[in-house]
GROMACS .gro file of C-alpha atoms in nm:
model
  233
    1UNK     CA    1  -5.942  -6.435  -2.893
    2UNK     CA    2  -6.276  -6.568  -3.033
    3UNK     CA    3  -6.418  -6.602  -2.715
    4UNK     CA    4  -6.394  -6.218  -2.617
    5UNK     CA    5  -6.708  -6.053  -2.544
    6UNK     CA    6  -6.774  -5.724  -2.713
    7UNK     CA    7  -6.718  -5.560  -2.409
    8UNK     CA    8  -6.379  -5.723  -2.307
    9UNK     CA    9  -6.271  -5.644  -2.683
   10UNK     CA   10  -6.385  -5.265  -2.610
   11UNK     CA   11  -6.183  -5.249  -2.305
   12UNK     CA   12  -5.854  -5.436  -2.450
   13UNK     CA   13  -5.883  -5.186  -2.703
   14UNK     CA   14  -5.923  -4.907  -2.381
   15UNK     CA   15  -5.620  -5.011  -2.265
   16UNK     CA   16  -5.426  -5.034  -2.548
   17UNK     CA   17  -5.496  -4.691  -2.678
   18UNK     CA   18  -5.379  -4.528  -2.320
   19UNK     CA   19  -5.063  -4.748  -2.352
   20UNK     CA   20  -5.014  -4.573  -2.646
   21UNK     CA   21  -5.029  -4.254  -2.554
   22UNK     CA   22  -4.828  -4.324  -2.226
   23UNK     CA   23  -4.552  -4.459  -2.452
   24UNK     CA   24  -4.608  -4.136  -2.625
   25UNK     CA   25  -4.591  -3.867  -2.374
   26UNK     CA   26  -4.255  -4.125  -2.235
   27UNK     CA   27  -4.093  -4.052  -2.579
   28UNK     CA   28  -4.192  -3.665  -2.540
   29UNK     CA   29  -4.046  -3.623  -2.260
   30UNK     CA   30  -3.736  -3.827  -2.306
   31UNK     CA   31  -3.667  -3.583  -2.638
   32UNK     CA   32  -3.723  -3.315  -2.424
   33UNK     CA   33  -3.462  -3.375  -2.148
   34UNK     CA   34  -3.130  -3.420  -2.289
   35UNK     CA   35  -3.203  -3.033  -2.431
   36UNK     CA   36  -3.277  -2.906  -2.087
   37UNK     CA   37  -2.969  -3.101  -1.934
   38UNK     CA   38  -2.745  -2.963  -2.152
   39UNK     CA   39  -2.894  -2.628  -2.080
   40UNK     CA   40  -2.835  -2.695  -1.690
   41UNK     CA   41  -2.480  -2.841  -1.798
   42UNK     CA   42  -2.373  -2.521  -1.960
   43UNK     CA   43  -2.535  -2.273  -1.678
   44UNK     CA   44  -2.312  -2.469  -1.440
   45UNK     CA   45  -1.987  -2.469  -1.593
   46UNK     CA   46  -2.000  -2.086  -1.688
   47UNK     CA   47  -2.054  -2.016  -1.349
   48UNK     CA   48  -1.772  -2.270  -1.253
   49UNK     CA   49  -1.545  -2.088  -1.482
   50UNK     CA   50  -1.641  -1.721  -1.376
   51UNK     CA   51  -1.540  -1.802  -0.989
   52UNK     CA   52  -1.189  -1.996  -1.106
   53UNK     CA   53  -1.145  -1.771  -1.311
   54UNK     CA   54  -0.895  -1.529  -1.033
   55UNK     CA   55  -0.731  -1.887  -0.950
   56UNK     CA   56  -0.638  -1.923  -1.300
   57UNK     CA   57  -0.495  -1.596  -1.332
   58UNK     CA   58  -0.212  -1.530  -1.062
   59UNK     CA   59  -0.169  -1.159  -1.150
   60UNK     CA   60  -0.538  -1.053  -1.078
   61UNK     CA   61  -0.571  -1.251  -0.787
   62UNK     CA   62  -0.274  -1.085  -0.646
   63UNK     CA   63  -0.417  -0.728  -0.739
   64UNK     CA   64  -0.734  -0.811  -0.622
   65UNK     CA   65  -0.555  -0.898  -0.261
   66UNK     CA   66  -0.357  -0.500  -0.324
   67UNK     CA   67  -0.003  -0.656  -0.212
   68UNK     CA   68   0.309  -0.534  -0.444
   69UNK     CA   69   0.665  -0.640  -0.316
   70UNK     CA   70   0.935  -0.423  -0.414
   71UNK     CA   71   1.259  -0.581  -0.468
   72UNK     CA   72   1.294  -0.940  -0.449
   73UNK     CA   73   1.571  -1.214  -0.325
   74UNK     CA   74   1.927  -1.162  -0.510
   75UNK     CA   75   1.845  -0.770  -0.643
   76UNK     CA   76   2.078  -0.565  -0.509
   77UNK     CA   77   1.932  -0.269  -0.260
   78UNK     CA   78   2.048   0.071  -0.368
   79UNK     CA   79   2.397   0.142  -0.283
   80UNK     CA   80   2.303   0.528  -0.282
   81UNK     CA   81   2.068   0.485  -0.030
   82UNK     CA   82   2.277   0.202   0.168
   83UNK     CA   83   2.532   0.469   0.199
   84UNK     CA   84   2.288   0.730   0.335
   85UNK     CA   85   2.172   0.486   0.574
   86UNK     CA   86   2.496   0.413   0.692
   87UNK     CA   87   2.467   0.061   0.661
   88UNK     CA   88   2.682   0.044   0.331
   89UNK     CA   89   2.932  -0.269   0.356
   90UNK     CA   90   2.791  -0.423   0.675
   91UNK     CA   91   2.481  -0.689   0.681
   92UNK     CA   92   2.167  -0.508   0.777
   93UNK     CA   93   1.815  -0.508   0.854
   94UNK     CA   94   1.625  -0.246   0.673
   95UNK     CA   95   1.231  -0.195   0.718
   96UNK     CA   96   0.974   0.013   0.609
   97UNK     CA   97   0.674   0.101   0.830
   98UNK     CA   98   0.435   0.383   0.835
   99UNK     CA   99   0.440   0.590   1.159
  100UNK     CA  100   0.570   0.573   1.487
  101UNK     CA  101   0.265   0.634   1.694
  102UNK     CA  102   0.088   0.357   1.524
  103UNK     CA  103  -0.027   0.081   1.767
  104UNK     CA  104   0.114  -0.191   1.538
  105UNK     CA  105   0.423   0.024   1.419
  106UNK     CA  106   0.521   0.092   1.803
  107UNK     CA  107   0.502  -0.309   1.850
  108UNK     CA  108   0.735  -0.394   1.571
  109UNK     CA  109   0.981  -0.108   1.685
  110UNK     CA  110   1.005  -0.258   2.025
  111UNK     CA  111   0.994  -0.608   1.877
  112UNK     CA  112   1.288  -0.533   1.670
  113UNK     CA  113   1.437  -0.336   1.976
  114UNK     CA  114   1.433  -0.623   2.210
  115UNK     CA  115   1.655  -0.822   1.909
  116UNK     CA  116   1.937  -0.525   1.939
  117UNK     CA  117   2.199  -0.664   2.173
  118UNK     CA  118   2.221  -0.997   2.011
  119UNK     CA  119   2.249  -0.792   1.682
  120UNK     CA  120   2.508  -0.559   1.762
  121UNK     CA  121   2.714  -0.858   1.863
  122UNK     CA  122   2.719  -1.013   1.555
  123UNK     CA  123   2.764  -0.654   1.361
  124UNK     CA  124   2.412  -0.634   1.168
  125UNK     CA  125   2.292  -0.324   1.138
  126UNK     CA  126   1.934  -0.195   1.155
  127UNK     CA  127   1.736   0.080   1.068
  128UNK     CA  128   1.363   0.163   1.036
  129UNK     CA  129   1.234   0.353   0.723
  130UNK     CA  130   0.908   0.537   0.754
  131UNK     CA  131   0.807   0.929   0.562
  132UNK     CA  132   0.810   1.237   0.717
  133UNK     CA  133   0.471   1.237   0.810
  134UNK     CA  134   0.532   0.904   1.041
  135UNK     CA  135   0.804   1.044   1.211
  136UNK     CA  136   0.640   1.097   1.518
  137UNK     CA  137   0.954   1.030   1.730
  138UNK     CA  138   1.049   0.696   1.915
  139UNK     CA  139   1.287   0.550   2.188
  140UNK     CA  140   1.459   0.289   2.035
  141UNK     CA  141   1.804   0.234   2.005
  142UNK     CA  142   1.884   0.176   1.671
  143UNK     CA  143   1.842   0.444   1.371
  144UNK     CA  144   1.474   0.594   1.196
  145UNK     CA  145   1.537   0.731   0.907
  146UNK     CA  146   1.306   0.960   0.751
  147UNK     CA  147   1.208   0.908   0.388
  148UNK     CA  148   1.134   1.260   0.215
  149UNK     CA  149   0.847   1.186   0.005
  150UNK     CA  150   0.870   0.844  -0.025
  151UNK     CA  151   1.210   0.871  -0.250
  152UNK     CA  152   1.353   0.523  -0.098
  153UNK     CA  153   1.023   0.378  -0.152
  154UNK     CA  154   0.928   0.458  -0.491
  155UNK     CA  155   1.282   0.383  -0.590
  156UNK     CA  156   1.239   0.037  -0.430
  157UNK     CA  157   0.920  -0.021  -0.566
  158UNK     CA  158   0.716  -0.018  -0.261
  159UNK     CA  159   0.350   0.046  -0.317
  160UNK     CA  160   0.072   0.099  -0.098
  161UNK     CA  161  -0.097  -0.215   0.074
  162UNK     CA  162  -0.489  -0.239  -0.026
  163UNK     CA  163  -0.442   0.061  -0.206
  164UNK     CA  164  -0.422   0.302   0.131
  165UNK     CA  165  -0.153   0.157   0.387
  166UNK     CA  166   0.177   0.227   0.308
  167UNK     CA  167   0.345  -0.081   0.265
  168UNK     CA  168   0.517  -0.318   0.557
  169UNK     CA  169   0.828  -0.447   0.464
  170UNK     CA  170   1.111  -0.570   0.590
  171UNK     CA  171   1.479  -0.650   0.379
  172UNK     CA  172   1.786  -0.830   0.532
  173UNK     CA  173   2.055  -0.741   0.268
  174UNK     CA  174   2.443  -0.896   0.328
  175UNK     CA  175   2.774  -0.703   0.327
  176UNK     CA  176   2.830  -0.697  -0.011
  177UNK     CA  177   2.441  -0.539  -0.023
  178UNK     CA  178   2.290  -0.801  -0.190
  179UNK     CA  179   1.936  -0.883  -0.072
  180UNK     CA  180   1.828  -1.246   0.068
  181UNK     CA  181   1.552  -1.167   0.271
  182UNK     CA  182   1.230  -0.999   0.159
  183UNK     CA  183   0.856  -0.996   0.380
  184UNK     CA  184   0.571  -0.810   0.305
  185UNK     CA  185   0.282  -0.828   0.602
  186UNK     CA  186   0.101  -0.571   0.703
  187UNK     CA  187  -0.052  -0.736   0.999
  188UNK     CA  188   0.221  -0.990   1.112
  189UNK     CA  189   0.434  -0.751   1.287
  190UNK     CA  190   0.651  -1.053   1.469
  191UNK     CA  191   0.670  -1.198   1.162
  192UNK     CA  192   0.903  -0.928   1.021
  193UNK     CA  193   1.118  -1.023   1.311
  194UNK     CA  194   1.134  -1.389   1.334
  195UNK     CA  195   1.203  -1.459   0.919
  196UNK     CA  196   1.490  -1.129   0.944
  197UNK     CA  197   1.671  -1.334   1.235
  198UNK     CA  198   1.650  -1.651   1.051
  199UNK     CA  199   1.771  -1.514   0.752
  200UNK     CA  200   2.070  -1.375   0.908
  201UNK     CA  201   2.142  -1.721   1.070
  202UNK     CA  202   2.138  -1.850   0.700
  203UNK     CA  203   2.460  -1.615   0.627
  204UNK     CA  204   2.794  -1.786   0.675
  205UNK     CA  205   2.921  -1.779   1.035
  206UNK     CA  206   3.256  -1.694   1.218
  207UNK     CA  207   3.378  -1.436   0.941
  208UNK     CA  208   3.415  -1.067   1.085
  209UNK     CA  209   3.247  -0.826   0.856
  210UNK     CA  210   3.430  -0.456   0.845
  211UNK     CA  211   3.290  -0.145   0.789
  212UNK     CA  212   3.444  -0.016   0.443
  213UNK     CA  213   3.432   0.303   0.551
  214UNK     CA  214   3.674   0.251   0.814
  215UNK     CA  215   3.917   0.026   0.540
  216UNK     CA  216   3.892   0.336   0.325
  217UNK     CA  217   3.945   0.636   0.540
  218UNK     CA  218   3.606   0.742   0.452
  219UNK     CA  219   3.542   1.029   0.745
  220UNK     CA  220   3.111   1.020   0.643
  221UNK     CA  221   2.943   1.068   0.946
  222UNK     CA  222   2.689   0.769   1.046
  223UNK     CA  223   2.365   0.827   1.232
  224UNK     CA  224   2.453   0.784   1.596
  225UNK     CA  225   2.167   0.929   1.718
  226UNK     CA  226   1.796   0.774   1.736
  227UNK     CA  227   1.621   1.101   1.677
  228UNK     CA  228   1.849   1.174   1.407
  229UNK     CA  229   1.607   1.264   1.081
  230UNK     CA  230   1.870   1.165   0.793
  231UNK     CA  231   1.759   1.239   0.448
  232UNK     CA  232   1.796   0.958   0.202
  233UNK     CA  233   1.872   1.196  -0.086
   0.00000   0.00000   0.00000
């Protein structure tokens, strides 16, 4: 304007100068950030990626957790073994376990004990399947075999649970051997019960299984006894 003063033209100029460099130091900063965000951006999803990383990939999760099933639904269990078990040609519950005197082991043994009368009556067989070192001797009234060095095991594929327990689990195979129930818990003990009855009332009903053995002639003795230590092989 032409009627500024000197000193109102000094301090327009003042303040036009710091507007400047506010402007500036705006523009700095603005440059600046994207470069920093992007930095933050990346941090964040390689971190995001590292911890979905066992989600992503089923088979490491599941050795990270130590849990290996053996056989699975529709395999057929060994008939070797089936026969040494006595079981061969009838529908059966067969479960592994590690020891007798072991406070869960005992509970599923008596779980699976108190389930005998109502499976005699429909002519499923049981038997529990634990080493030589487990067989610490029990009271129940259905067959424990004993499993020389883990022969039925390893040929079923069983491996240890975490890497130390040996592993729980339970298989409901038909008559004809086939299996269509498999569970692997080593801490659900009633659970081994409950989904092995329910399987069984998934079979067809009414229809009086026989013991091939008997059809045959075959004279093989069975295990009558519950302190009888068969040997699978």
């Amino acid at each position: 304007s032409s009627c500024a003063t000197p000193l109102m033209r000094a301090r327009s100029g003042d303040t036009t100068r710091r507007r400047k460099l506010l402007a500036r130091s705006t523009d700095t900063n603005r440059t600046a950030m994207p470069s920093s965000s992007l930095l933050l951006v990346s941090a964040t999803a390689a971190l995001a990626a590292a911890f979905q990383l066992p989600a992503m990939r089923p088979t490491a999760a599941r050795n990270t957790v130590g849990i290996s099933m053996g056989l699975k639904v529709g395999d057929e269990f060994p008939a070797t073994a089936l026969r040494n078990l006595g079981v061969k040609g009838k529908p059966a519950i067969l479960f592994f376990y590690g020891a007798d005197d072991a406070p869960s082991c005992s509970k599923q043994l008596k779980s699976f004990d108190l389930e005998l009368p109502g499976l005699k009556q429909r002519g499923v067989a049981i038997v529990g399947i634990r080493n030589d070192k487990g067989a610490k001797g029990s009271d129940v009234g259905f067959p424990l075999a004993v499993d020389e060095g883990d022969k039925l095991r390893n040929l079923v594929g069983i491996k240890k649970d975490l890497g130390l327990l040996p592993g729980r689990e339970t298989y409901v195979v038909d008559s004809s051997g086939k299996v269509i129930s498999v569970y692997n818990n080593q801490f659900d003990t009633e659970g081994h019960v409950s989904k092995s009855l329910t399987a069984l009332n998934e079979l067809p009903q009414g229809v009086q299984l026989m013991d091939f053995r008997q059809i045959a002639g075959d004279r093989t003795q069975t295990i009558p006894s519950r302190c009888a230590r068969p040997f699978l092989f």
